[in-house]
Coordinates of C-alpha atoms in Angstrom, one line a residue:
Chain A
M1035 CA 19.1 -36.8 43.4
G1036 CA 15.2 -36.3 43.0
R1037 CA 13.0 -35.3 45.8
R1038 CA 12.1 -38.1 48.5
L1039 CA 8.9 -39.3 49.7
N1040 CA 8.3 -41.3 52.9
A1041 CA 7.9 -44.9 52.4
E1042 CA 4.7 -45.3 54.7
L1043 CA 4.1 -48.6 56.6
W1044 CA 1.6 -49.9 54.2
D1045 CA 4.1 -49.2 51.4
K1046 CA 6.6 -51.2 53.3
M1047 CA 4.0 -53.9 54.1
H1048 CA 3.1 -54.3 50.4
Y1049 CA 6.8 -54.5 49.5
L1050 CA 7.0 -57.3 51.9
F1051 CA 4.2 -59.2 50.2
R1052 CA 6.4 -59.5 47.0
D1053 CA 6.8 -63.0 48.0
F1054 CA 3.1 -63.7 48.0
N1055 CA 1.6 -61.5 45.0
D1056 CA 2.8 -59.3 42.2
R1057 CA 1.1 -56.0 43.9
M1058 CA -0.7 -54.9 40.9
V1059 CA -4.0 -53.6 40.9
H1060 CA -6.0 -53.9 37.7
L1061 CA -8.8 -51.8 36.2
E1062 CA -10.6 -52.3 32.8
L1063 CA -13.3 -50.0 31.6
H1064 CA -14.9 -49.8 28.3
Y1065 CA -16.5 -47.0 26.6
D1066 CA -18.7 -46.6 23.5
F1067 CA -16.8 -43.9 21.9
E1068 CA -13.0 -43.1 21.1
I1069 CA -11.5 -41.3 24.0
N1070 CA -9.6 -38.1 23.3
L1071 CA -5.9 -39.0 23.8
E1072 CA -4.7 -35.4 24.2
T1073 CA -7.2 -34.9 26.9
L1074 CA -6.4 -38.1 28.7
K1075 CA -2.5 -37.2 28.5
T1076 CA -3.2 -33.8 30.0
V1077 CA -5.4 -35.1 32.8
L1078 CA -3.0 -37.9 33.5
I1079 CA 0.1 -35.7 33.7
C1080 CA -1.6 -33.4 36.2
F1081 CA -2.7 -36.4 38.4
F1082 CA 0.7 -37.7 38.4
E1083 CA 2.0 -34.5 39.7
K1084 CA -0.7 -34.4 42.3
A1085 CA 0.3 -38.0 43.4
P1086 CA 4.0 -37.9 42.7
V1087 CA 4.6 -41.4 44.2
L1088 CA 3.1 -42.7 40.9
H1089 CA 6.1 -41.5 39.3
S1090 CA 8.8 -42.6 42.0
R1091 CA 11.0 -45.3 42.2
F1092 CA 11.1 -47.4 45.6
V1093 CA 14.6 -47.5 47.0
D1094 CA 15.0 -50.6 49.2
N1095 CA 17.4 -49.1 51.6
K1096 CA 18.4 -51.6 54.3
V1097 CA 17.9 -49.1 57.1
S1098 CA 15.0 -46.9 55.8
P1099 CA 13.6 -47.3 52.4
Y1100 CA 12.1 -44.3 50.7
W1101 CA 10.5 -43.2 47.3
E1102 CA 12.7 -41.1 45.1
V1103 CA 10.5 -38.8 42.6
M1104 CA 11.8 -39.4 39.0
P1105 CA 11.3 -37.4 35.9
Y1106 CA 9.1 -39.2 33.2
R1107 CA 7.5 -38.9 29.8
I1108 CA 3.8 -39.5 29.2
E1109 CA 4.5 -41.6 26.3
D1110 CA 6.2 -44.1 28.7
V1111 CA 2.8 -44.4 30.8
I1112 CA 0.3 -44.8 28.1
T1113 CA 0.3 -47.6 25.6
V1114 CA -2.0 -46.8 22.7
K1115 CA -3.1 -49.3 20.3
H1116 CA -5.9 -49.8 17.5
S1117 CA -6.9 -53.3 18.4
D1118 CA -7.6 -56.2 16.0
N1119 CA -7.8 -58.7 19.2
V1120 CA -8.8 -56.4 21.9
T1121 CA -9.3 -59.1 24.5
E1122 CA -5.9 -60.5 23.8
D1123 CA -4.3 -57.0 24.2
I1124 CA -6.1 -56.2 27.3
D1125 CA -5.0 -59.4 28.7
R1126 CA -1.5 -59.0 27.9
F1127 CA -1.5 -55.4 29.3
L1128 CA -3.2 -56.2 32.4
T1129 CA -1.0 -59.1 33.3
Q1130 CA 2.1 -57.1 33.3
Y1131 CA 4.3 -56.4 36.2
I1132 CA 5.7 -53.1 37.3
P1133 CA 9.0 -53.4 39.4
P1134 CA 9.0 -51.1 42.4
E1135 CA 12.4 -50.0 41.4
R1136 CA 11.2 -48.3 38.1
D1137 CA 10.3 -44.9 37.6
L1138 CA 6.7 -45.4 36.9
Q1139 CA 4.2 -47.0 39.2
M1140 CA 1.3 -46.9 37.0
K1141 CA 0.7 -47.9 33.3
V1142 CA -2.4 -46.8 31.3
G1143 CA -3.4 -48.6 28.2
V1144 CA -5.9 -47.2 25.5
F1145 CA -7.1 -49.7 23.2
Y1146 CA -9.4 -48.4 20.3
Y1147 CA -11.7 -51.2 18.6
E1148 CA -14.8 -50.9 16.5
G1149 CA -15.3 -47.1 17.4
K1150 CA -15.1 -48.0 21.1
T1151 CA -12.2 -47.7 23.6
A1152 CA -11.0 -49.9 26.4
L1153 CA -9.3 -47.9 29.2
C1154 CA -6.9 -50.0 31.2
M1155 CA -5.0 -49.1 34.2
V1156 CA -2.4 -51.2 36.3
E1157 CA -0.7 -49.6 39.3
N1158 CA 1.5 -50.7 42.3
H1159 CA -0.6 -51.6 45.3
M1160 CA 2.2 -49.9 47.3
C1161 CA 0.7 -46.7 46.1
M1162 CA -2.8 -47.1 46.7
D1163 CA -5.4 -49.6 47.4
G1164 CA -8.8 -50.5 45.6
G1165 CA -10.6 -48.0 47.8
D1166 CA -8.2 -45.0 46.7
F1167 CA -7.8 -46.3 43.1
K1168 CA -11.7 -45.9 42.7
Y1169 CA -11.5 -42.5 44.2
F1170 CA -8.5 -41.8 41.6
I1171 CA -10.4 -43.1 38.7
R1172 CA -13.5 -41.2 39.6
S1173 CA -11.6 -37.9 40.0
F1174 CA -9.8 -38.8 36.9
C1175 CA -13.1 -39.1 34.8
K1176 CA -14.5 -36.0 36.4
A1177 CA -11.5 -33.9 35.4
Y1178 CA -11.4 -35.5 31.9
S1179 CA -15.0 -34.4 31.5
E1180 CA -14.5 -30.7 32.9
Y1181 CA -11.3 -30.3 31.1
E1182 CA -12.9 -31.5 27.9
E1183 CA -16.3 -29.7 28.3
K1184 CA -15.4 -26.4 30.0
G1185 CA -11.5 -26.1 29.9
I1186 CA -11.2 -26.5 33.6
S1187 CA -7.8 -27.4 34.4
P1188 CA -7.7 -31.1 35.8
I1189 CA -6.0 -30.2 39.1
N1190 CA -8.4 -31.7 41.7
L1191 CA -6.9 -34.6 43.4
R1192 CA -6.5 -35.1 47.1
E1193 CA -3.1 -34.2 48.4
G1194 CA -1.6 -34.7 51.6
T1195 CA -0.5 -37.4 54.1
R1196 CA -0.1 -41.2 53.3
S1197 CA 0.6 -42.3 56.7
Y1198 CA -1.2 -45.3 58.3
D1199 CA -2.2 -43.4 61.4
S1200 CA -4.6 -41.2 59.6
V1201 CA -7.2 -43.8 60.7
Y1202 CA -6.9 -42.5 64.2
T1203 CA -7.6 -38.8 63.5
D1204 CA -11.3 -38.8 64.1
F1205 CA -11.1 -40.9 67.3
S1206 CA -11.4 -39.2 70.7
K1207 CA -8.2 -39.2 72.8
T1208 CA -9.1 -42.0 74.9
Q1209 CA -10.2 -44.3 71.9
E1210 CA -7.1 -43.2 70.0
K1211 CA -4.9 -44.2 73.0
M1212 CA -6.7 -47.7 73.0
A1213 CA -6.5 -48.0 69.4
R1214 CA -2.8 -47.3 69.4
N1215 CA -2.3 -49.8 72.1
L1216 CA -3.9 -52.7 70.3
Y1217 CA -0.6 -54.8 70.1
R1218 CA -2.1 -58.1 68.7
N1219 CA -1.1 -60.3 65.9
V1220 CA -4.3 -61.2 64.2
C1221 CA -3.0 -63.2 61.1
A1222 CA -5.0 -66.0 59.9
K1223 CA -3.5 -69.4 60.9
D1224 CA -5.8 -71.7 58.8
T1225 CA -4.0 -74.0 56.4
H1226 CA -7.0 -74.8 54.1
K1227 CA -5.8 -74.1 50.6
F1228 CA -7.4 -73.7 47.3
P1229 CA -6.7 -76.7 45.3
L1230 CA -4.2 -75.2 42.7
T1231 CA -1.3 -77.3 41.1
E1232 CA 2.1 -76.9 42.4
S1233 CA 4.1 -74.0 41.4
K1234 CA 6.5 -74.8 38.4
E1235 CA 8.6 -73.0 35.8
G1236 CA 6.4 -71.9 32.9
D1237 CA 3.6 -70.6 35.2
R1238 CA 2.2 -67.3 33.8
S1239 CA 0.0 -64.6 35.3
F1240 CA -3.7 -65.1 34.2
I1241 CA -7.0 -63.2 35.3
A1242 CA -10.1 -65.4 35.4
R1243 CA -13.3 -63.9 35.5
R1244 CA -17.0 -64.6 35.6
R1245 CA -20.2 -62.4 35.6
I1246 CA -23.2 -62.5 37.9
S1247 CA -26.0 -61.1 36.0
E1248 CA -28.2 -58.1 37.0
E1249 CA -31.1 -60.2 37.4
T1250 CA -29.1 -62.4 39.9
F1251 CA -27.7 -59.6 41.6
L1252 CA -31.0 -58.1 42.3
K1253 CA -32.4 -61.4 43.5
L1254 CA -29.4 -61.8 45.6
K1255 CA -30.3 -58.4 47.4
T1256 CA -34.0 -59.5 48.0
V1257 CA -33.2 -62.9 49.4
G1258 CA -30.3 -61.3 51.3
K1259 CA -32.6 -59.0 52.9
A1260 CA -35.0 -61.7 54.0
H1261 CA -32.1 -63.3 55.7
G1262 CA -30.5 -60.3 57.3
A1263 CA -27.7 -60.6 55.0
T1264 CA -25.7 -58.1 52.9
V1265 CA -24.9 -59.1 49.3
N1266 CA -21.3 -59.3 50.4
D1267 CA -22.3 -62.0 53.0
M1268 CA -24.1 -63.9 50.4
L1269 CA -20.9 -64.1 48.3
V1270 CA -18.9 -65.0 51.1
A1271 CA -21.2 -67.9 51.8
A1272 CA -21.2 -69.0 48.3
Y1273 CA -17.4 -68.8 48.3
F1274 CA -17.2 -71.1 51.5
Y1275 CA -19.8 -73.3 50.2
S1276 CA -18.1 -73.8 46.8
L1277 CA -14.6 -74.2 48.4
Y1278 CA -15.7 -77.1 50.4
E1279 CA -16.9 -78.8 47.4
L1280 CA -13.9 -77.9 45.0
A1281 CA -11.3 -78.5 47.6
G1282 CA -12.9 -81.5 49.4
Y1283 CA -12.7 -80.3 52.8
G1284 CA -14.4 -82.4 55.5
E1285 CA -18.0 -81.0 56.3
D1286 CA -17.1 -80.6 60.0
E1287 CA -13.8 -78.6 59.2
S1288 CA -13.7 -75.1 60.3
V1289 CA -12.4 -72.8 57.5
T1290 CA -11.3 -69.2 57.7
I1291 CA -11.5 -66.7 54.7
S1292 CA -9.5 -63.3 55.1
C1293 CA -11.9 -60.4 54.0
A1294 CA -10.3 -57.2 52.9
I1295 CA -12.0 -54.2 55.0
D1296 CA -11.4 -50.5 54.1
L1297 CA -10.0 -48.7 57.2
R1298 CA -11.5 -45.5 55.9
R1299 CA -14.7 -46.5 57.8
H1300 CA -12.9 -45.0 60.7
M1301 CA -12.3 -41.7 59.0
K1302 CA -15.0 -39.1 58.8
D1303 CA -13.2 -36.7 56.5
D1304 CA -10.6 -37.6 53.9
E1305 CA -9.6 -33.7 53.6
G1306 CA -5.7 -33.6 53.7
Q1307 CA -5.3 -37.3 52.7
G1308 CA -3.0 -38.2 49.8
V1309 CA -3.7 -41.5 48.0
T1310 CA -2.5 -44.5 49.9
N1311 CA -3.3 -47.8 51.5
H1312 CA -5.9 -48.2 54.2
T1313 CA -6.9 -51.7 54.0
A1314 CA -6.6 -54.7 56.5
F1315 CA -8.1 -58.0 56.7
M1316 CA -10.8 -59.4 59.0
Q1317 CA -10.9 -63.3 59.7
C1318 CA -14.2 -64.5 58.4
N1319 CA -14.5 -68.0 60.1
I1320 CA -17.3 -70.7 59.9
P1321 CA -17.1 -73.7 62.2
R1322 CA -18.5 -76.1 59.7
R1323 CA -19.8 -76.1 56.3
G1324 CA -23.5 -76.6 57.3
R1325 CA -26.0 -79.0 56.3
N1326 CA -27.0 -76.6 53.5
I1327 CA -25.9 -73.2 52.2
F1328 CA -28.3 -71.3 54.2
E1329 CA -26.7 -72.7 57.5
T1330 CA -23.4 -71.6 55.8
L1331 CA -24.6 -68.3 55.2
Q1332 CA -25.9 -68.0 59.0
Y1333 CA -22.5 -68.8 60.1
V1334 CA -20.9 -65.9 57.8
I1335 CA -23.5 -63.6 59.1
N1336 CA -22.6 -64.4 62.8
S1337 CA -19.0 -63.9 61.9
S1338 CA -19.5 -60.8 60.2
N1339 CA -21.8 -59.4 62.8
L1340 CA -19.1 -60.0 65.5
F1341 CA -16.6 -57.7 63.6
K1342 CA -19.1 -55.1 62.7
K1343 CA -19.7 -54.6 66.5
D1344 CA -16.1 -54.0 67.0
K1345 CA -15.4 -50.2 67.0
F1346 CA -11.5 -51.0 66.3
M1347 CA -12.4 -53.5 63.5
G1348 CA -9.2 -53.9 61.3
L1349 CA -6.9 -51.7 63.6
Y1350 CA -5.3 -54.7 65.5
G1351 CA -1.9 -55.3 64.5
L1352 CA -1.2 -51.8 63.2
P1353 CA 0.7 -50.7 66.3
L1354 CA 2.7 -54.0 66.3
L1355 CA 3.8 -53.4 62.8
K1356 CA 4.6 -49.8 63.5
F1357 CA 6.7 -51.0 66.4
A1358 CA 8.7 -53.5 64.4
Y1359 CA 9.3 -50.9 61.7
K1360 CA 10.2 -48.2 64.2
I1361 CA 12.8 -50.0 66.4
L1362 CA 14.8 -52.0 63.7
P1363 CA 16.4 -51.1 60.5
H1364 CA 14.2 -52.1 57.6
S1365 CA 15.9 -55.3 56.5
A1366 CA 15.7 -56.6 60.1
S1367 CA 12.2 -55.6 60.5
E1368 CA 11.0 -57.4 57.5
E1369 CA 12.7 -60.6 58.7
I1370 CA 10.9 -60.1 62.1
I1371 CA 7.5 -59.4 60.6
K1372 CA 7.9 -62.5 58.3
I1373 CA 8.2 -64.7 61.2
G1374 CA 5.0 -63.4 62.8
Y1375 CA 3.1 -62.8 59.7
S1376 CA 1.2 -65.4 58.0
N1377 CA -0.3 -64.4 54.6
P1378 CA -4.0 -65.8 54.1
L1379 CA -4.2 -68.7 51.9
L1380 CA -7.9 -67.8 51.2
A1381 CA -8.8 -64.3 50.8
M1382 CA -11.5 -62.1 49.4
S1383 CA -11.8 -58.3 48.3
N1384 CA -15.1 -56.9 47.8
I1385 CA -14.0 -53.7 46.2
G1386 CA -17.6 -52.5 45.7
I1387 CA -19.3 -50.6 43.3
L1388 CA -17.7 -48.8 40.1
D1389 CA -20.4 -46.0 39.6
H1390 CA -20.9 -45.9 35.9
K1391 CA -22.4 -42.3 36.2
A1392 CA -19.1 -41.2 38.1
L1393 CA -16.9 -42.7 35.5
A1394 CA -18.4 -40.9 32.5
L1395 CA -15.8 -39.3 30.2
G1396 CA -17.5 -36.2 28.7
G1397 CA -20.9 -37.5 29.1
N1398 CA -20.1 -41.1 27.8
E1399 CA -20.7 -43.7 30.6
P1400 CA -18.8 -46.9 30.5
I1401 CA -20.6 -49.8 29.2
D1402 CA -18.7 -52.4 31.2
G1403 CA -15.6 -52.6 33.5
F1404 CA -14.3 -54.0 36.6
M1405 CA -11.4 -53.9 39.0
T1406 CA -9.3 -56.5 40.4
G1407 CA -6.5 -57.1 42.9
A1408 CA -3.0 -58.6 42.7
V1409 CA -2.0 -61.6 40.8
K1410 CA -1.3 -64.1 43.7
Y1411 CA 1.7 -66.6 43.7
K1412 CA 0.3 -70.1 44.6
P1413 CA -0.9 -71.4 46.9
Y1414 CA -2.5 -68.1 47.8
V1415 CA -5.6 -66.9 46.1
L1416 CA -7.7 -63.9 46.2
L1417 CA -11.4 -63.7 45.1
S1418 CA -12.1 -60.0 43.9
A1419 CA -15.6 -58.6 43.3
T1420 CA -16.7 -55.2 41.8
S1421 CA -20.1 -54.3 40.3
M1422 CA -21.1 -52.1 37.6
R1423 CA -24.7 -51.4 36.4
N1424 CA -25.9 -54.3 38.8
V1425 CA -23.6 -56.7 37.2
I1426 CA -20.9 -58.4 39.4
T1427 CA -17.7 -59.2 38.0
L1428 CA -15.9 -61.9 40.1
S1429 CA -12.3 -62.3 39.4
M1430 CA -9.3 -64.4 40.5
C1431 CA -5.8 -63.4 39.4
V1432 CA -3.3 -66.4 39.7
R1433 CA 0.3 -67.0 38.5
G1434 CA -0.4 -70.5 37.2
N1435 CA -0.8 -72.9 34.2
E1436 CA -3.5 -74.2 32.0
D1437 CA -4.6 -76.8 34.8
D1438 CA -4.9 -73.9 37.2
K1439 CA -7.1 -72.1 34.8
K1440 CA -9.4 -74.9 34.5
I1441 CA -9.6 -75.4 38.2
V1442 CA -10.5 -71.6 38.9
N1443 CA -13.1 -71.9 36.2
T1444 CA -14.4 -74.9 37.8
F1445 CA -14.6 -73.0 41.1
F1446 CA -16.6 -70.3 39.3
D1447 CA -19.1 -73.1 37.9
I1448 CA -19.7 -74.4 41.4
F1449 CA -19.9 -70.9 42.7
E1450 CA -22.7 -70.1 40.2
R1451 CA -24.5 -73.2 41.5
S1452 CA -24.0 -72.2 44.9
I1453 CA -25.5 -68.7 44.1
E1454 CA -28.6 -70.6 42.3
K1455 CA -29.2 -72.5 45.6
L1456 CA -29.1 -69.3 47.5
L1457 CA -31.9 -68.0 45.4
A1458 CA -33.9 -71.2 45.1
E1459 CA -35.6 -70.9 48.4
Chain B
M918 CA -0.8 -14.6 34.7
T919 CA 3.1 -15.0 34.5
F920 CA 5.0 -16.5 37.4
T921 CA 6.7 -13.1 38.2
D922 CA 3.1 -11.5 38.4
Y923 CA 2.1 -14.3 40.6
A924 CA 5.1 -14.1 42.9
E925 CA 5.0 -10.2 43.0
N926 CA 1.4 -10.3 44.0
E927 CA 1.5 -13.1 46.5
L928 CA 4.6 -11.4 48.2
K929 CA 3.8 -8.0 48.2
K930 CA 3.4 -7.9 52.0
L931 CA 7.0 -8.9 52.4
P932 CA 9.5 -6.3 53.8
N933 CA 11.5 -4.5 51.1
T934 CA 14.7 -6.5 52.2
K935 CA 17.5 -8.2 50.2
S936 CA 16.5 -11.8 51.5
A937 CA 12.8 -11.1 50.4
Y938 CA 14.1 -10.0 46.9
L939 CA 16.4 -13.0 46.7
Y940 CA 13.5 -15.4 47.9
K941 CA 11.2 -13.9 45.2
Q942 CA 13.8 -14.6 42.5
E943 CA 14.1 -18.2 43.8
V944 CA 10.5 -18.8 43.6
I945 CA 10.2 -17.6 40.2
A946 CA 13.2 -19.7 39.1
R947 CA 11.6 -22.8 40.8
M948 CA 8.3 -22.3 39.3
T949 CA 10.0 -21.8 35.8
A950 CA 11.9 -24.9 36.3
R951 CA 8.8 -27.0 37.3
A952 CA 7.1 -25.7 34.1
N953 CA 10.1 -26.9 32.1
E954 CA 9.7 -30.4 33.8
L955 CA 6.0 -30.5 33.0
V956 CA 6.8 -29.6 29.3
E957 CA 9.3 -32.5 29.3
S958 CA 6.7 -34.9 30.8
G959 CA 4.5 -34.0 27.7
L960 CA 2.0 -31.4 28.9
T961 CA 1.3 -28.9 26.2
D962 CA -1.6 -26.8 27.5
N963 CA 0.1 -23.7 28.7
K964 CA -3.0 -22.7 30.8
V965 CA -3.0 -26.1 32.6
I966 CA 0.8 -25.7 33.3
N967 CA 0.3 -22.3 34.9
E968 CA -2.6 -23.3 37.0
L969 CA -0.9 -26.5 38.2
I970 CA 2.3 -24.8 39.2
I971 CA 0.5 -21.8 40.7
N972 CA -1.5 -24.5 42.8
E973 CA 1.8 -26.2 43.8
F974 CA 3.0 -22.8 45.1
S975 CA 0.1 -21.5 46.8
D976 CA 1.9 -21.0 50.1
I977 CA 4.9 -18.9 49.1
E978 CA 4.3 -16.3 51.7
K979 CA 4.0 -18.7 54.7
E980 CA 6.9 -20.5 53.3
Y981 CA 9.0 -17.3 53.4
Y982 CA 8.2 -16.8 57.1
E983 CA 9.0 -20.1 57.8
R984 CA 12.3 -20.0 56.3
L985 CA 13.1 -16.9 58.4
K986 CA 12.1 -18.7 61.4
K987 CA 14.2 -21.6 60.7
K988 CA 17.0 -19.2 59.9
K989 CA 16.8 -17.4 63.0
K990 CA 16.5 -20.7 65.1
A991 CA 19.7 -22.0 63.3
A992 CA 21.5 -18.8 64.1
K993 CA 20.5 -19.0 67.7
T994 CA 21.6 -22.7 67.8
K995 CA 25.0 -21.9 66.3
N996 CA 25.5 -19.1 68.9
K997 CA 24.6 -21.3 71.5
S998 CA 26.9 -24.1 70.3
S999 CA 29.8 -21.6 70.1
L1000 CA 29.2 -20.5 73.7
I1001 CA 29.0 -24.1 74.9
A1002 CA 32.2 -24.9 73.1
L1003 CA 33.7 -21.8 74.6
G1004 CA 32.3 -22.7 77.9
I1005 CA 34.0 -26.4 77.7
V1006 CA 37.4 -25.1 76.6
G1007 CA 37.1 -22.4 79.4
Y1008 CA 36.2 -25.2 82.1
V1009 CA 39.0 -27.5 80.9
L1010 CA 41.6 -24.8 81.1
L1011 CA 40.2 -23.9 84.5
L1012 CA 40.5 -27.4 85.5
V1013 CA 44.2 -27.9 84.3
G1014 CA 45.1 -24.6 85.9
A1015 CA 43.5 -25.7 89.2
F1016 CA 45.4 -29.1 89.0
L1017 CA 48.6 -27.4 88.2
G1018 CA 48.3 -24.5 90.8
V1019 CA 47.2 -27.0 93.7
S1020 CA 49.9 -29.4 92.5
F1021 CA 52.8 -27.1 92.6
A1022 CA 51.5 -25.5 95.8
T1023 CA 51.1 -28.7 97.8
G1024 CA 53.3 -31.0 96.0
A1025 CA 50.7 -33.7 96.5
W1026 CA 50.8 -35.0 92.9
D1027 CA 49.6 -38.4 93.9
K1028 CA 46.4 -36.9 95.1
T1029 CA 45.7 -33.8 93.0
W1030 CA 45.1 -35.7 89.9
L1031 CA 41.6 -36.4 91.3
I1032 CA 40.7 -32.8 90.5
I1033 CA 40.9 -33.8 86.7
V1034 CA 38.9 -36.9 87.3
V1035 CA 36.3 -35.4 89.5
G1036 CA 36.1 -32.2 87.4
I1037 CA 35.4 -34.3 84.1
L1038 CA 33.1 -36.8 85.9
G1039 CA 31.4 -34.1 87.7
A1040 CA 30.8 -32.1 84.5
V1041 CA 29.4 -35.3 82.8
I1042 CA 26.9 -35.9 85.5
A1043 CA 26.1 -32.2 85.7
G1044 CA 25.2 -32.3 82.1
L1045 CA 23.1 -35.4 82.7
A1046 CA 21.2 -33.9 85.6
G1047 CA 20.7 -30.7 83.7
G1048 CA 19.4 -32.5 80.7
C1049 CA 17.2 -34.4 83.2
F1050 CA 15.8 -31.1 84.8
A1051 CA 15.2 -29.7 81.2
L1052 CA 13.2 -32.9 80.3
F1053 CA 11.2 -32.4 83.6
A1054 CA 10.6 -29.0 82.9
K1055 CA 9.2 -29.7 79.3
K1056 CA 7.2 -32.8 81.0
K1057 CA 8.7 -35.3 78.7
K1058 CA 8.2 -38.9 79.3
M1059 CA 11.9 -39.6 79.1
A1060 CA 12.8 -37.4 82.1
V1061 CA 12.1 -40.3 84.5
F1062 CA 14.5 -42.6 82.5
A1063 CA 17.0 -39.9 82.6
L1064 CA 16.6 -39.7 86.5
L1065 CA 17.0 -43.4 86.9
I1066 CA 20.4 -43.0 85.1
V1067 CA 21.4 -39.7 87.0
I1068 CA 20.7 -41.1 90.5
P1069 CA 23.2 -44.2 90.4
A1070 CA 25.7 -42.2 88.5
I1071 CA 26.1 -39.6 91.1
A1072 CA 26.0 -42.1 93.9
A1073 CA 29.0 -44.2 92.1
L1074 CA 31.0 -41.0 91.5
A1075 CA 30.4 -39.7 95.2
Y1076 CA 31.5 -43.3 96.4
V1077 CA 34.9 -43.2 94.3
V1078 CA 35.6 -39.8 95.3
L1079 CA 34.8 -39.8 98.8
G1080 CA 36.5 -43.2 99.2
L1081 CA 39.8 -41.9 97.5
I1082 CA 39.9 -38.7 99.8
G1083 CA 39.4 -41.0 102.7
L1084 CA 36.1 -39.4 103.8
L1085 CA 34.2 -42.6 103.2
A1086 CA 35.3 -46.2 103.9
W1087 CA 35.1 -48.5 100.9
H1088 CA 33.2 -51.0 103.0
P1089 CA 30.4 -50.4 104.0
G1090 CA 30.7 -47.4 101.6
W1091 CA 29.5 -49.4 98.7
L1092 CA 25.9 -49.4 100.2
I1093 CA 25.4 -45.9 98.9
I1094 CA 25.3 -47.4 95.3
V1095 CA 22.7 -49.9 96.6
A1096 CA 20.8 -47.2 98.2
S1097 CA 20.7 -45.3 95.0
V1098 CA 19.2 -48.3 93.1
F1099 CA 16.7 -48.6 95.9
V1100 CA 15.7 -45.1 95.3
D1101 CA 15.4 -45.9 91.6
F1102 CA 13.0 -48.9 92.5
I1103 CA 10.9 -46.5 94.5
I1104 CA 10.6 -44.0 91.5
I1105 CA 9.7 -46.8 89.3
V1106 CA 7.0 -48.1 91.5
G1107 CA 5.6 -44.6 92.2
R1108 CA 5.5 -44.0 88.5
L1109 CA 3.5 -47.3 87.9
V1110 CA 1.1 -46.4 90.5
I1111 CA 0.4 -43.1 89.1
S1112 CA 0.1 -44.5 85.6
S1113 CA -2.5 -47.0 86.7
K1114 CA -4.3 -44.4 88.6
K1115 CA -4.5 -42.4 85.5
E1116 CA -5.8 -45.4 83.5
V1117 CA -8.6 -46.2 85.8
E1118 CA -9.6 -42.4 85.7
D1119 CA -9.6 -42.7 81.9
E1120 CA -11.8 -45.8 82.0
K1121 CA -14.2 -44.3 84.3
W1122 CA -14.5 -41.3 81.9
E1123 CA -14.9 -43.7 78.9
D1124 CA -17.8 -45.4 81.0
D1125 CA -19.4 -42.2 81.9

């Protein structure tokens, strides 16, 4: 039997989410050169050894689940192809599903085309969230460059605890005591849905995306500043405004979108932290659509400011989850949590900037790229956003059919028009 | 640097004992096994393999002393368990001896069985009380819960024993159990008052 690793609170929560999404986090980067495969393999093996959860299988023991570290071969991790149709190959690779019982929790795709390389990664959200996945890929690219150029062994990846309660380490004793007593169920109760079709056999995972140009992005920043709004606020406002139009919600209906927040904001220092999950949701609610998109924006700013003032933002509910997992065997705690947990129907994850400089491989910066969250099962949706070189990529991963693809693309069309309205002032 | 050189260098301060020697050999064997695993995974650069493994085994001296500490603790626990087992056997023999001795001497077999019952129950309650005392001594939160169990247990045992030997009337002797529950209630209230006073002090500190 292999070495065992603890199944942490968030590992178990993301396992519970198997009813709502496929738990895959996706990354696509394009480079204008051909990546050295041997260097990539060397770096990847070292990083797998530093983060052994990536080559472990999840054992769903009914009392106490755990990870079992498994032997692997790098050839099983990496798919290499000289592509004739790189878009299709990338799409097929990115929409794959990795069962948690498998020995590997991350897959890497290297697609060579026209003297370029598309580097794709798919990993199990149970292992790490978008925040740590960005750290992982930044460290990976740095290690690749140092190994390729200077022969420095690629062994620099944070190791340490993956426990959820690292978020409390930089609190004072009193604050920590207060935070650990935040026994509150903060799930979204809103029943407003994205207007996708009903689930049926034949539904397949797809990733729909839309770009917001650099010019538009820079204008968003400027207009946002004038209104006291961040780019994130502007995107959320456009999301709300577009949803009312697409789904036909009443103008006076209150709608909530659950926005992912990185709980690492509570941690000053990530020394001694292994790659893991530290993401929760905050409920961004607007009381009505507003007479125009600027009123919607003001509602979003008001909602977001309320959360920003809260020093315990995102920490509510953690003690309750911990309690449920502690006092009951795993199978029983899953059933209890499912009773109290309400998965958000509408969600957003602004994963943030993919720093093209930090993602350079041997001096070659990526020319394009994006990261996106899990494929959601209907009726749940998640709008993800990343930016690279001031170009925002919006994406929505759905398990659906051709009609759902059309609906998502229509949503993106309305979204673009909403952005134009925001900039039209 | 080979794994042997690394182990020799890192563990040079270890005493020249058999256990230190065996530990060194074990570390070298583990490092070699890890290297083989990495080669199986597909890693081909020996320099990287070496550095990765040395990085993994960076605290081998500390690990040795921690193992030693654990071994000593385990030996201590084993001795303690053996002594406790011996003590229990000795106590049971004493109890049986006392029962038989008193029974043969007095012929009051209808009463002397109480020696066994009181002896066993008394030992259990003494164990609980001892555990409770130990928890208080270590200032553990569970100490109060243990006390809440021990007090009524002692009261119940006292009621039964004193009632059986005729020193306490069954009625109103049962009030001793009610009194013990009342004592528990006072302890709970007292703890709550102390806790809330502490919370107010914490809040005041926070405000300040």
